[in-house]
Amino acid sequence: MAITAKAPSSFWRKGDGVSWLQVTPLVVVLGVFLLVPIATIVIVSFWDYDSVRLIPSFIIDNYTDALGSAVTWHTYLSTLKFAVITWIFTVSIGFTVAYFLAFQVRTALWQMVLFQICAIPFLTSNIIRMISWVPFLGRNGLLNQALQGLHITDHPLEFLLFSDFSVILAFVHLYTLFMVVPIFNTMMRIDRRLIEAARDGGANALAVLTNVIIPLSLPGIAIGTIFVVTLVMGDFITVRLMSGGQSASVGLLMSNEISLLQYPAAAAQAVVLLITVLIMVFLILRVVDIRKEL
Amino acid sequence: MTKATGITRRRALKSAAALGGIAAGSGAISGFPTIWAQNIKNITLRQFGTGVSNLNAVADKVKQDLGFTLQMTALDTDAVTQRAVTQPKSFDIADIEYFICKKVYPAGVLQPMDVKKMKNYDKIVPIFITGKLTPDSVIAQGTAPHTVGFVESKTSTKFAKQPTEWMTLIPTIYNADTLGIRPDLVPHPVTQWKDLLDPTFKGKASILNISSIGIMDAAMACESAGLMKYKDKGNMSRAEIDKTMAVLTEAKKSGQFRAFWKTFDESVNLMASGEVVIQSMWSPAVAAVRSKGIACKFQPLKEGYRAWGGGLGIAKHLSGIELDAAYDYINWYLSGWVGAYLNRQGYYSAVLETAKANMTPAEWDYWMEGKPAATDILSPEGKVMEKAGAVRDGGSFTERMGHIACWNSVMDEDKYMVQQWNGFIAA
């Protein structure tokens, strides 16, 4: 790089070459792994298909089929429902855990120890963490046996597994840490003198929380929200396994289409989902300026 | 990168074939091994297909008996279709189901096989040739294997109405599927497909979520319940699809189904855990539940079975010495060892006579004749599957394969059906 920088260039001013070189790896990575695949998906979404072939052409049927179908709307609604409910739980749990770690735990050592403990479940794969719920929640599972053994119920509770309940439970379990980490990170940066000042000014604990800590934690909450929302919106395996295939999500819709070689239809769905999620992220960023964080 | 190595390999094989000109040139295959032993060791045939018949034991035996290497890749049904169509150079032998063949063959990725080169062609079970198990059998609905078993000529991709010299797939493995039940947990005997929709099993029934097969099971149940009458369950009209899906959706909304399964393991777990007591099932899945010591029955039903069959097809790009090796493999496949292996797993093989020669009389009687097991019945790996005295669910080969109501199929309204099925899952 040093050599290129010194080499005189007739086209670029000295120094420009270095910038170009510096930016090249990122451009190449983003180009090859992000832009080209997305462009391909967009192109294929306008193609025609039959049961075995993709037929290059330019039709908008894939979009009219997708957007004109009640199934798509229903599925988006149900996926959004999962996203909103999961968000409510992850943000409340995530905020509480982060608050505890940041403000209640006094020593940095214990903060780190407890923070690592939060991450321990992530040493196993996400599928395993999800599947483990199945024997626990099943009709003859541990929870039902315990409830009946304690005479709390006299019959197995069926809603525990293969239901929206189990899907959301798994989502919350899987994604809460994605909330904890950014919120904890933001909270640690809050200048403690602000809290002292608030107290000196006569604010009680609740007022400190709502007027100081929450507003200053917003960037972390926003980043966590982006993680959770995009993960839930794009998910297909959690919904399939935990609902026993009885609920739909947008990702599952696409996966079904792909498995039947209907790539253009799946590509159109992907483009619609991408736009939807981008709009959601855009809105989140409009509300919260996450650059304050960085 | 794979493409490049493929070409080099082929080029190397071509020169090898030129040296062994006599062997490769004649083309008349009369027995095996027919190809020069020196050349054949270098050959690798890449086979891919569904897990059921992609058995490592087969690859090992091929190496031992024929000398060449068979590389197996197991994928699920949908992935097999995709790969066959979209990456035709990535395999030499396709192990696919007949209903997939109906989709894949017209795409021109396979070449037909010359029946004259098949030693046991005349002994293949007639279901795959004429469609009739016995001369007076009625041909079942759906994509019956014989309807996509032959093409009109070597270069044609059009399926022939009658048997010709050009076969698309050689049949390898097939079976008659029905509902699996937990006899210890069902309150009354299950005898008909409509029991799947019976409110007695509310919240304890399951159906498989592979649209092309799931809709057939649903159709069997609808017809059995007297809710529908189909012209051909394997090729429904839009109106028939709509009505079937309406029945299913209603059942789903009223909480009939506990879950929908997509993989073999899921079906085993649902049944073994007691989450489900009646569901669409596959024969080895029933065996897997039973092997855990849990009662499970592959219940024969009044309306008959839903059958499926698979076969081996040769990739279009295969030629020369590799093509000869492929024919050797096919002839070997039908020569009995694999047949016996598959029969012992509870499937059926295409040439019964040669398979019989490779099985003990007790095994043959249990699996094929529906007689009580004279001795303990072992799996191909040597584990006890059934104790002496057990009788196979559904009985003999002719009782089971003679009562096929429909075959797994691909419909003309496939695209529409999939949309409706997605709607049902989302409902």
XYZ file of C-alpha atoms in Angstrom:
721
model
C 0.000 0.000 0.000
C 2.841 2.311 0.852
C 4.312 1.728 -2.582
C 1.108 2.602 -4.375
C 0.742 5.681 -2.291
C 4.107 6.961 -3.375
C 3.620 6.122 -7.031
C 2.621 9.227 -8.968
C -0.716 8.973 -10.669
C -1.800 11.088 -13.602
C -5.464 10.329 -12.998
C -5.913 10.693 -9.278
C -4.362 13.161 -6.987
C -1.792 11.747 -4.677
C -3.585 10.169 -1.716
C -6.687 9.246 -3.649
C -5.143 5.926 -4.549
C -4.740 5.094 -0.909
C -8.379 5.868 -0.182
C -9.483 3.740 -3.071
C -7.319 0.895 -1.908
C -8.583 1.269 1.621
C -12.152 1.129 0.519
C -11.616 -1.772 -1.891
C -11.906 -4.708 0.539
C -15.213 -3.446 1.873
C -16.543 -2.719 -1.614
C -15.523 -6.173 -2.817
C -17.028 -7.937 0.197
C -20.262 -5.975 0.099
C -20.443 -6.212 -3.671
C -19.893 -9.942 -3.906
C -21.787 -11.013 -0.819
C -24.522 -8.411 -0.609
C -25.177 -6.444 -3.768
C -24.780 -9.239 -6.313
C -27.052 -11.678 -4.426
C -29.687 -9.005 -3.860
C -29.535 -7.948 -7.506
C -29.918 -11.594 -8.509
C -32.937 -11.994 -6.264
C -34.511 -8.854 -7.682
C -33.900 -10.012 -11.248
C -35.213 -13.534 -10.629
C -38.308 -12.121 -8.949
C -39.433 -10.903 -12.364
C -38.872 -14.260 -14.078
C -41.495 -16.780 -15.054
C -41.403 -20.422 -13.979
C -43.070 -23.770 -14.395
C -42.748 -26.838 -12.225
C -39.128 -27.484 -13.174
C -37.649 -24.491 -14.936
C -36.940 -20.825 -14.443
C -37.860 -18.887 -17.552
C -36.047 -15.559 -17.968
C -38.570 -12.883 -18.812
C -40.035 -9.770 -17.280
C -43.374 -10.357 -15.634
C -44.855 -8.814 -12.526
C -47.111 -11.800 -11.811
C -44.937 -12.935 -8.927
C -45.602 -9.643 -7.201
C -49.288 -9.446 -8.060
C -49.691 -13.085 -6.925
C -47.873 -12.402 -3.676
C -49.492 -9.077 -2.854
C -52.900 -10.035 -4.166
C -53.135 -13.163 -2.067
C -54.910 -13.165 1.262
C -52.387 -15.781 2.414
C -49.511 -13.309 2.119
C -51.330 -10.632 4.090
C -52.398 -13.117 6.703
C -48.829 -14.397 6.965
C -47.355 -10.908 7.253
C -49.856 -10.135 9.947
C -48.953 -13.260 11.873
C -45.210 -12.642 11.415
C -45.626 -9.042 12.610
C -47.607 -10.310 15.565
C -44.711 -12.617 16.479
C -42.274 -9.735 16.038
C -44.245 -7.296 18.206
C -44.947 -9.735 21.038
C -41.388 -11.042 20.998
C -40.135 -7.447 21.040
C -42.264 -6.541 24.049
C -40.911 -9.473 26.030
C -37.293 -9.209 24.924
C -37.163 -5.471 25.537
C -38.669 -5.744 29.022
C -36.506 -8.683 30.043
C -33.452 -7.313 28.251
C -33.815 -3.888 29.823
C -34.318 -5.334 33.295
C -31.316 -7.634 33.037
C -29.125 -4.881 31.617
C -30.304 -2.459 34.298
C -29.482 -4.970 36.991
C -26.043 -5.626 35.539
C -25.221 -1.974 34.972
C -26.625 -0.311 38.078
C -27.247 -2.907 40.765
C -24.096 -4.993 40.434
C -21.382 -2.929 42.054
C -18.100 -4.425 40.957
C -16.828 -4.648 37.407
C -15.702 -8.214 38.075
C -19.168 -9.410 39.024
C -20.656 -7.485 36.125
C -18.407 -9.409 33.767
C -19.047 -12.747 35.472
C -22.823 -12.324 35.355
C -22.679 -11.031 31.807
C -20.761 -14.144 30.743
C -23.374 -16.299 32.460
C -26.019 -14.714 30.225
C -23.984 -15.829 27.234
C -23.526 -19.448 28.342
C -26.619 -20.796 26.589
C -25.104 -19.513 23.366
C -22.400 -22.129 23.614
C -24.914 -24.586 22.150
C -26.606 -24.238 18.822
C -29.767 -22.280 18.452
C -31.633 -25.333 17.094
C -30.724 -27.394 20.158
C -31.848 -24.669 22.530
C -35.135 -24.582 20.654
C -35.687 -28.335 20.387
C -35.059 -28.767 24.100
C -38.398 -27.128 24.743
C -40.241 -29.938 22.973
C -39.839 -32.689 25.594
C -40.282 -30.101 28.323
C -43.572 -28.653 27.090
C -45.120 -31.731 25.458
C -48.357 -33.424 26.404
C -46.423 -35.953 28.468
C -43.569 -33.540 29.034
C -41.878 -32.527 32.262
C -43.943 -29.411 32.820
C -47.263 -31.172 32.359
C -46.180 -34.041 34.579
C -45.113 -31.579 37.250
C -48.344 -29.571 37.049
C -50.440 -32.711 37.299
C -48.217 -34.156 40.016
C -48.762 -31.002 42.074
C -52.493 -31.237 41.346
C -52.503 -27.803 39.771
C -54.260 -29.217 36.725
C -55.938 -32.560 36.199
C -55.259 -32.842 32.459
C -52.244 -32.008 30.294
C -52.185 -28.429 29.039
C -52.039 -28.719 25.273
C -51.437 -25.077 24.452
C -47.909 -25.320 25.837
C -46.458 -26.951 22.733
C -47.116 -26.569 19.018
C -48.841 -23.254 19.500
C -48.165 -19.531 19.177
C -47.248 -19.668 22.841
C -44.354 -22.043 22.243
C -43.179 -20.084 19.187
C -42.981 -16.832 21.156
C -41.416 -18.576 24.129
C -38.647 -19.899 21.884
C -38.151 -16.509 20.234
C -37.860 -14.771 23.588
C -35.482 -17.431 24.816
C -33.341 -17.235 21.693
C -33.207 -13.488 21.204
C -33.280 -11.803 24.607
C -29.504 -11.662 24.743
C -29.551 -9.617 21.547
C -31.382 -7.007 23.614
C -29.285 -7.351 26.764
C -25.940 -6.736 25.075
C -26.594 -3.390 23.342
C -28.678 -2.018 26.214
C -26.034 -3.015 28.768
C -23.405 -1.423 26.564
C -25.295 1.899 26.399
C -26.056 1.893 30.095
C -22.405 1.448 30.949
C -21.672 4.641 29.055
C -24.186 6.710 30.975
C -22.287 9.242 33.012
C -23.040 8.388 36.653
C -22.800 12.069 37.544
C -26.026 12.638 35.603
C -27.833 10.282 37.958
C -26.329 11.946 40.978
C -27.324 15.333 39.597
C -30.872 14.104 39.067
C -31.032 12.830 42.620
C -29.611 16.071 43.952
C -32.278 17.843 41.946
C -34.886 15.899 43.876
C -35.755 13.147 41.423
C -36.961 9.901 42.949
C -35.866 6.486 41.579
C -38.719 6.326 39.080
C -38.011 9.792 37.773
C -34.322 8.902 37.378
C -35.332 5.837 35.419
C -37.799 7.550 33.104
C -36.024 10.870 32.710
C -32.388 9.841 32.670
C -31.745 6.152 32.149
C -34.404 5.243 29.587
C -33.761 8.232 27.295
C -30.026 7.636 27.416
C -30.496 3.893 26.800
C -32.618 4.443 23.719
C -29.804 3.902 21.215
C -29.123 0.485 22.785
C -32.797 -0.370 22.794
C -32.994 0.648 19.148
C -30.047 -1.539 18.170
C -31.501 -4.480 20.100
C -34.853 -3.859 18.464
C -33.295 -3.951 15.022
C -31.651 -7.288 15.847
C -34.791 -8.856 17.261
C -37.172 -7.547 14.623
C -35.022 -8.578 11.676
C -34.347 -12.004 13.175
C -38.016 -12.694 13.870
C -39.211 -11.312 10.534
C -36.817 -13.557 8.603
C -37.223 -16.670 10.730
C -38.660 -19.877 9.393
C -37.236 -22.740 11.426
C -38.382 -21.632 14.892
C -41.903 -21.077 13.664
C -41.962 -24.424 11.889
C -40.560 -26.513 14.728
C -42.249 -24.828 17.660
C -45.676 -24.504 16.043
C -45.484 -28.061 14.749
C -45.880 -26.659 11.250
C -49.232 -25.155 12.170
C -48.310 -21.490 11.987
C -46.935 -19.590 9.064
C -44.257 -16.980 8.776
C -42.988 -15.106 5.758
C -39.763 -17.077 5.838
C -41.675 -20.339 5.933
C -43.757 -19.229 2.974
C -40.553 -18.652 1.014
C -39.025 -21.898 2.149
C -42.123 -23.761 0.938
C -41.928 -22.036 -2.412
C -38.224 -22.764 -2.783
C -38.750 -26.410 -1.952
C -41.183 -26.611 -4.843
C -38.763 -24.910 -7.230
C -40.853 -21.761 -7.333
C -37.771 -19.564 -7.053
C -39.238 -16.468 -8.750
C -42.216 -16.475 -6.386
C -39.876 -16.870 -3.417
C -37.624 -14.118 -4.787
C -40.579 -11.745 -5.062
C -41.540 -12.552 -1.470
C -37.945 -11.936 -0.437
C -37.929 -8.524 -2.102
C -41.211 -7.596 -0.417
C -39.882 -8.786 2.945
C -36.626 -6.907 2.435
C -38.492 -3.694 1.709
C -40.777 -4.230 4.703
C -37.877 -4.803 7.062
C -35.931 -1.865 5.635
C -38.926 0.379 6.238
C -39.151 -0.885 9.817
C -35.453 -0.253 10.398
C -35.771 3.177 8.808
C -38.623 4.039 11.155
C -36.669 2.854 14.176
C -33.739 5.011 13.110
C -36.029 7.988 12.625
C -37.190 7.700 16.203
C -33.786 7.068 17.771
C -30.454 8.469 16.688
C -28.206 5.477 17.242
C -25.147 7.428 16.132
C -25.110 8.976 19.578
C -24.017 5.538 20.638
C -21.067 5.305 18.298
C -14.094 -25.700 -10.045
C -16.062 -28.921 -10.033
C -16.736 -28.428 -13.705
C -13.043 -28.235 -14.477
C -12.191 -31.417 -12.607
C -15.127 -33.120 -14.263
C -13.745 -32.387 -17.702
C -10.292 -33.555 -16.797
C -11.689 -36.728 -15.392
C -13.757 -37.357 -18.448
C -10.802 -36.673 -20.720
C -8.698 -39.121 -18.753
C -11.466 -41.670 -18.996
C -11.735 -41.166 -22.728
C -8.087 -42.031 -23.222
C -8.527 -44.976 -20.927
C -11.469 -46.065 -23.035
C -9.399 -45.721 -26.204
C -6.784 -48.081 -24.816
C -9.438 -50.539 -23.879
C -11.209 -50.008 -27.174
C -12.586 -53.484 -27.490
C -14.196 -53.368 -24.124
C -15.823 -50.001 -24.479
C -16.617 -50.188 -28.171
C -18.804 -53.222 -28.468
C -21.566 -51.984 -26.211
C -23.025 -55.453 -25.913
C -23.286 -56.081 -22.238
C -23.957 -59.651 -21.367
C -22.770 -60.018 -17.809
C -20.672 -58.400 -15.197
C -18.074 -57.343 -14.655
C -17.864 -56.559 -18.347
C -15.402 -53.742 -18.323
C -11.712 -54.079 -18.027
C -10.861 -54.385 -14.407
C -7.960 -51.940 -14.781
C -10.189 -49.133 -15.974
C -13.141 -49.699 -13.774
C -11.255 -49.102 -10.549
C -10.787 -45.481 -11.545
C -14.452 -44.883 -12.085
C -16.577 -43.024 -9.615
C -20.288 -42.775 -10.163
C -21.994 -40.027 -8.232
C -25.462 -41.036 -7.091
C -27.860 -38.818 -5.239
C -31.345 -39.365 -3.977
C -33.579 -39.570 -0.965
C -32.309 -41.194 2.204
C -34.378 -44.345 1.864
C -32.219 -46.040 -0.706
C -28.976 -44.110 -0.457
C -27.420 -46.769 1.690
C -23.728 -46.953 2.434
C -24.040 -50.725 2.569
C -24.930 -50.628 -1.131
C -21.898 -48.489 -1.992
C -19.616 -50.856 -0.070
C -21.059 -53.896 -1.814
C -20.714 -52.211 -5.219
C -17.028 -51.609 -4.566
C -16.642 -55.242 -3.585
C -18.699 -56.808 -6.394
C -18.167 -54.418 -9.296
C -14.930 -52.686 -8.370
C -15.909 -49.082 -8.941
C -16.762 -46.395 -6.450
C -20.291 -45.241 -5.843
C -20.495 -41.899 -4.131
C -23.819 -41.359 -2.378
C -25.501 -38.114 -1.448
C -28.766 -38.212 0.459
C -31.157 -35.268 0.179
C -34.817 -34.701 0.879
C -37.441 -35.155 -1.810
C -37.682 -31.489 -2.742
C -33.939 -30.990 -2.810
C -33.562 -34.014 -5.088
C -35.919 -32.470 -7.637
C -34.141 -29.154 -7.503
C -30.705 -30.620 -7.858
C -31.686 -32.910 -10.712
C -33.092 -30.033 -12.725
C -30.791 -27.207 -11.817
C -27.449 -29.037 -11.588
C -27.668 -31.897 -14.079
C -23.869 -32.204 -14.291
C -23.538 -32.728 -10.555
C -24.617 -36.366 -10.641
C -24.271 -39.514 -12.741
C -27.070 -41.600 -11.269
C -30.285 -40.085 -9.986
C -32.230 -42.058 -7.438
C -35.626 -40.403 -7.664
C -39.281 -41.089 -7.127
C -41.557 -41.699 -10.083
C -43.636 -38.641 -9.435
C -40.451 -36.567 -9.425
C -39.526 -38.243 -12.712
C -42.667 -36.769 -14.198
C -41.249 -33.322 -13.419
C -37.588 -33.997 -14.025
C -37.474 -36.154 -17.141
C -39.102 -33.582 -19.453
C -36.359 -31.151 -18.446
C -33.978 -33.321 -20.477
C -31.466 -34.061 -17.756
C -31.694 -37.859 -17.929
C -31.133 -40.368 -20.720
C -33.375 -43.375 -21.232
C -32.085 -46.873 -20.592
C -32.065 -49.612 -23.168
C -34.148 -52.497 -21.830
C -32.164 -54.910 -23.997
C -29.173 -54.260 -21.783
C -31.066 -55.180 -18.632
C -30.649 -58.818 -17.754
C -33.626 -59.088 -15.437
C -35.983 -56.803 -17.341
C -38.518 -59.592 -17.889
C -38.635 -60.337 -14.186
C -39.454 -56.798 -13.041
C -42.740 -56.610 -11.119
C -45.411 -55.787 -13.729
C -46.633 -52.762 -11.751
C -43.724 -50.929 -13.342
C -44.291 -52.228 -16.855
C -48.036 -52.487 -17.465
C -49.282 -50.948 -14.230
C -51.068 -54.136 -13.258
C -49.855 -56.410 -10.490
C -51.995 -59.213 -11.852
C -53.696 -59.159 -15.274
C -57.061 -58.271 -13.708
C -55.769 -55.551 -11.346
C -57.242 -52.077 -11.633
C -54.680 -49.355 -12.273
C -54.572 -46.995 -9.323
C -54.994 -43.219 -9.502
C -52.121 -40.754 -9.376
C -48.743 -40.892 -11.107
C -48.623 -44.672 -11.540
C -44.981 -45.605 -12.259
C -45.677 -47.234 -15.628
C -47.130 -43.966 -16.956
C -43.754 -42.285 -16.629
C -41.635 -45.417 -16.907
C -40.979 -45.298 -20.640
C -40.289 -42.714 -23.312
C -41.121 -42.964 -26.995
C -37.553 -43.073 -28.279
C -33.970 -42.661 -27.198
C -34.058 -38.931 -27.820
C -37.642 -38.242 -26.844
C -38.669 -36.737 -23.535
C -42.290 -37.653 -24.128
C -43.637 -40.449 -21.922
C -44.892 -43.457 -23.891
C -48.372 -44.876 -23.338
C -47.102 -48.436 -23.787
C -43.871 -50.105 -22.720
C -41.082 -49.328 -25.204
C -37.405 -50.236 -25.367
C -36.492 -47.064 -23.504
C -36.994 -46.940 -19.793
C -36.722 -43.693 -17.831
C -35.998 -45.247 -14.446
C -35.346 -48.784 -13.373
C -37.542 -49.425 -10.366
C -35.598 -49.982 -7.166
C -37.752 -49.443 -4.141
C -41.432 -48.967 -3.468
C -44.009 -49.407 -0.781
C -47.631 -49.007 0.204
C -48.173 -46.317 2.830
C -51.067 -45.917 5.195
C -51.811 -44.322 8.550
C -49.736 -45.143 11.588
C -51.568 -45.445 14.897
C -50.769 -45.955 18.556
C -52.960 -49.009 19.259
C -52.576 -48.439 23.011
C -53.914 -44.880 22.805
C -56.757 -45.061 20.269
C -60.117 -45.617 21.950
C -61.699 -47.491 19.023
C -60.311 -49.554 16.133
C -59.134 -47.494 13.172
C -60.345 -48.997 9.900
C -60.791 -46.194 7.391
C -58.956 -43.118 6.163
C -61.753 -40.916 7.481
C -60.585 -41.690 11.019
C -57.877 -39.107 10.425
C -60.628 -36.461 10.593
C -62.570 -38.189 13.386
C -63.245 -35.750 16.290
C -62.284 -38.565 18.692
C -58.690 -37.774 17.744
C -59.059 -34.048 18.137
C -55.668 -32.524 18.872
C -54.003 -35.901 18.406
C -53.861 -36.270 14.635
C -51.117 -35.237 12.264
C -50.610 -35.033 8.547
C -47.388 -34.608 6.649
C -46.520 -31.174 5.389
C -45.133 -32.126 2.007
C -47.863 -30.672 -0.150
C -47.828 -33.222 -2.962
C -48.141 -36.163 -0.556
C -50.133 -34.466 2.180
C -52.937 -33.547 -0.174
C -53.248 -37.175 -1.239
C -53.677 -38.329 2.340
C -56.214 -35.556 2.806
C -58.025 -36.652 -0.340
C -58.135 -40.254 0.878
C -59.689 -39.043 4.133
C -62.207 -36.747 2.385
C -63.320 -39.467 0.008
C -63.563 -41.990 2.801
C -65.704 -39.584 4.842
C -68.019 -39.197 1.856
C -67.249 -35.478 1.613
C -65.705 -35.682 -1.846
C -65.640 -37.836 -4.930
C -62.568 -37.451 -7.122
C -62.102 -38.201 -10.765
C -58.390 -38.713 -10.111
C -56.954 -37.913 -6.694
C -53.541 -37.664 -8.287
C -54.632 -34.978 -10.711
C -57.288 -32.836 -9.125
C -59.143 -29.969 -10.712
C -58.998 -26.534 -9.095
C -62.493 -27.050 -7.697
C -61.470 -30.377 -6.165
C -58.346 -28.806 -4.645
C -60.423 -25.964 -3.204
C -62.932 -28.307 -1.605
C -60.251 -30.605 -0.182
C -58.377 -27.677 1.299
C -61.610 -26.287 2.735
C -62.212 -29.558 4.589
C -58.636 -29.580 5.867
C -58.721 -25.933 6.902
C -61.910 -26.492 8.844
C -60.369 -29.481 10.599
C -57.276 -27.439 11.411
C -59.304 -24.539 12.788
C -61.321 -26.860 14.994
C -58.045 -28.149 16.441
C -57.971 -31.599 14.869
C -54.233 -31.552 14.190
C -51.529 -31.482 16.819
C -48.753 -30.753 14.338
C -47.665 -31.191 10.764
C -44.453 -33.046 10.156
C -41.956 -32.722 7.375
C -39.150 -35.120 8.191
C -38.922 -38.761 9.122
C -37.605 -37.984 12.617
C -40.397 -35.565 13.350
C -42.978 -38.240 12.571
C -41.211 -40.724 14.833
C -40.982 -38.243 17.718
C -44.605 -37.152 17.459
C -45.745 -40.741 17.652
C -43.282 -41.969 20.256
C -44.011 -39.066 22.621
C -47.756 -39.643 22.383
C -48.364 -36.122 21.081
C -50.045 -37.785 18.145
C -51.900 -41.090 18.031
C -52.922 -41.196 14.363
C -50.992 -39.741 11.446
C -49.635 -40.191 7.954
C -46.547 -42.323 8.342
C -43.828 -44.216 6.536
C -43.120 -47.859 7.171
C -39.563 -47.483 8.584
C -40.842 -44.722 10.886
C -43.319 -47.213 12.339
C -40.440 -49.652 12.806
C -38.421 -46.899 14.503
C -41.223 -46.210 17.006
C -41.597 -49.915 17.691
C -37.850 -50.274 18.211
C -38.243 -47.938 21.229
C -40.589 -50.524 22.723
C -43.650 -48.401 21.979
C -46.662 -49.993 20.311
C -47.223 -48.612 16.831
C -49.186 -50.106 13.971
C -49.059 -49.431 10.257
C -52.801 -49.791 10.030
C -54.243 -51.221 6.775
C -57.390 -49.318 5.809
C -60.499 -50.274 3.887
C -59.951 -47.814 1.044
C -56.451 -49.059 0.322
C -52.948 -47.673 0.370
C -51.171 -44.636 -0.992
C -48.178 -46.033 -2.816
C -44.866 -44.585 -3.877
C -41.957 -45.882 -5.873
C -38.474 -44.822 -6.769
C -35.946 -45.774 -9.354
C -32.520 -45.120 -10.773
C -32.051 -42.886 -13.778
C -28.886 -42.151 -15.728
C -27.725 -38.576 -16.241
C -27.756 -37.339 -19.807
C -24.056 -36.451 -19.806
C -22.924 -40.012 -19.043
C -21.216 -41.847 -21.911
C -18.506 -44.375 -22.773
C -17.025 -46.450 -20.034
C -18.944 -44.618 -17.312
C -22.235 -45.376 -19.014
C -21.239 -49.016 -19.207
C -20.451 -48.966 -15.523
C -23.871 -47.455 -14.874
C -25.519 -50.324 -16.760
C -23.446 -52.799 -14.763
C -24.630 -51.135 -11.596
C -28.261 -51.307 -12.682
C -27.984 -54.976 -13.584
C -26.298 -55.661 -10.284
C -29.027 -53.718 -8.464
C -31.684 -56.030 -9.834
C -29.621 -59.168 -9.289
C -30.831 -59.830 -5.763
C -28.477 -58.633 -3.034
C -29.960 -55.118 -2.816
C -33.450 -56.508 -3.311
C -33.096 -58.705 -0.258
C -31.610 -55.799 1.692
C -34.554 -53.527 0.861
C -37.146 -56.216 1.510
C -35.621 -56.748 4.944
C -36.204 -53.075 5.692
C -39.887 -53.424 4.935
C -39.748 -51.936 1.452
C -40.247 -53.890 -1.732
C -37.744 -54.538 -4.491
C -38.335 -54.594 -8.213
C -37.247 -58.133 -9.044
C -38.695 -60.475 -6.452
C -37.246 -63.700 -7.791
C -33.615 -62.667 -7.353
C -34.322 -61.082 -3.965
C -35.917 -64.303 -2.744
C -32.758 -66.203 -3.558
C -30.884 -63.864 -1.210
C -33.294 -64.200 1.730
C -33.905 -66.997 4.191
C -37.268 -68.772 3.842
C -38.344 -67.382 7.232
C -37.546 -63.837 6.112
C -39.338 -64.298 2.826
C -42.425 -65.706 4.530
C -42.573 -62.865 7.031
C -41.902 -59.927 4.739
C -43.432 -61.097 1.484
C -45.978 -63.787 2.279
C -47.510 -62.189 5.367
C -46.976 -65.342 7.406
C -46.094 -65.361 11.123
C -42.344 -65.089 11.605
C -40.846 -68.525 12.096
C -37.752 -67.057 13.757
C -36.802 -63.615 15.053
C -36.716 -61.180 12.173
C -33.503 -59.216 11.919
C -32.875 -55.878 10.269
C -30.128 -55.758 7.623
C -27.797 -54.524 10.367
C -28.594 -57.610 12.430
C -30.822 -55.995 15.076
C -33.986 -57.838 16.094
C -36.915 -56.060 14.454
C -39.705 -58.469 15.232
C -39.920 -61.454 17.542
C -40.835 -64.903 16.245
C -44.587 -65.211 15.742
C -45.115 -61.599 14.634
C -47.131 -60.933 11.495
C -46.484 -57.996 9.199
C -49.112 -55.213 9.325
C -51.213 -55.460 6.184
C -50.064 -58.971 5.329
C -48.469 -60.217 2.150
C -46.983 -58.406 -0.821
C -50.043 -59.062 -2.970
C -52.441 -58.017 -0.238
C -50.578 -54.750 0.256
C -49.500 -53.844 -3.268
C -52.777 -55.224 -4.628
C -54.742 -52.620 -2.687
C -53.239 -49.412 -3.961
C -55.792 -46.613 -4.121
C -53.420 -44.019 -5.516
C -49.781 -43.258 -6.223
C -47.823 -40.223 -5.132
C -48.215 -37.747 -7.942
C -47.638 -34.401 -9.547
C -50.778 -32.614 -10.640
C -51.286 -30.431 -13.670
C -52.560 -27.803 -11.244
C -49.416 -28.211 -9.155
C -48.713 -24.486 -8.820
C -52.256 -23.739 -7.742
C -52.264 -26.643 -5.305
C -49.063 -25.424 -3.642
C -50.532 -21.938 -3.212
C -53.608 -23.416 -1.592
C -51.515 -25.680 0.608
C -49.485 -22.687 1.790
C -52.776 -20.983 2.542
C -53.875 -23.960 4.593
C -50.655 -23.961 6.627
C -51.017 -20.203 7.190
C -54.722 -20.451 8.059
